[in-house]
CSV table of C-alpha atoms in Angstrom, one decimal:
chain,number,residue,atom,x,y,z
J,69,MET,CA,136.8,-108.3,-37.9
J,70,PRO,CA,133.5,-107.1,-39.4
J,71,HIS,CA,133.2,-103.7,-41.0
J,72,ILE,CA,130.7,-101.4,-39.3
J,73,THR,CA,129.3,-98.2,-40.8
J,74,ILE,CA,127.3,-95.6,-38.9
J,75,ALA,CA,125.1,-93.3,-41.0
J,76,ASP,CA,124.5,-90.2,-38.9
J,77,LYS,CA,122.9,-87.3,-40.8
J,78,PRO,CA,119.9,-85.0,-40.1
J,79,CYS,CA,116.4,-86.1,-40.9
J,80,GLY,CA,115.5,-86.0,-44.6
J,81,TYR,CA,119.1,-86.4,-45.9
J,82,GLY,CA,118.4,-89.9,-47.5
J,83,LYS,CA,120.0,-92.1,-44.9
J,84,SER,CA,117.4,-94.9,-45.2
J,85,THR,CA,117.3,-94.7,-49.0
J,86,GLU,CA,121.1,-94.9,-49.1
J,87,ILE,CA,121.3,-97.9,-46.8
J,88,ASN,CA,118.4,-99.7,-48.6
J,89,ARG,CA,120.2,-99.4,-51.9
J,90,SER,CA,123.5,-100.6,-50.6
J,91,PHE,CA,122.2,-104.0,-49.3
J,92,ASN,CA,124.2,-106.9,-50.7
J,93,LYS,CA,122.8,-110.4,-50.6
J,94,SER,CA,126.1,-111.9,-49.3
J,95,GLU,CA,126.3,-109.6,-46.2
J,96,LYS,CA,124.4,-109.4,-42.9
J,97,TYR,CA,122.8,-106.2,-41.7
J,98,ILE,CA,121.4,-104.7,-38.5
J,99,ALA,CA,119.5,-101.5,-39.1
J,100,VAL,CA,118.4,-99.5,-36.0
J,101,VAL,CA,115.5,-97.0,-36.4
J,102,PRO,CA,113.8,-95.0,-33.6
J,103,TYR,CA,110.1,-95.9,-34.1
J,104,LEU,CA,108.2,-99.0,-34.9
J,105,SER,CA,106.5,-97.1,-37.7
J,106,GLU,CA,109.9,-96.6,-39.3
J,107,VAL,CA,110.5,-100.4,-39.3
J,108,GLU,CA,107.7,-101.0,-41.8
J,109,ARG,CA,108.8,-98.1,-44.0
J,110,PHE,CA,112.4,-99.3,-43.9
J,111,ILE,CA,111.4,-102.9,-44.9
J,112,LYS,CA,109.2,-101.6,-47.8
J,113,GLY,CA,112.1,-99.5,-49.0
J,114,ALA,CA,114.5,-102.3,-48.8
J,115,ARG,CA,112.2,-104.5,-50.9
J,116,LYS,CA,111.7,-101.8,-53.4
J,117,ASP,CA,115.2,-100.3,-53.8
J,118,SER,CA,117.4,-103.4,-53.6
J,119,ASP,CA,117.7,-107.0,-54.8
J,120,PHE,CA,118.0,-108.1,-51.1
J,121,ILE,CA,115.4,-110.7,-50.1
J,122,LEU,CA,113.8,-110.1,-46.7
J,123,THR,CA,112.1,-113.0,-44.9
């Protein structure tokens, strides 16, 4: 059974940064963000803060 983690904290507490830094190349991820503008910010953060390759 897959392991699921839900990160639920107030705005500005570093949820996205924490998630981006925890990416592991051997795992699969689904990240849900509330706005399309957040999608681009999240992708940029993942590329900057982890060794995970986004395609």
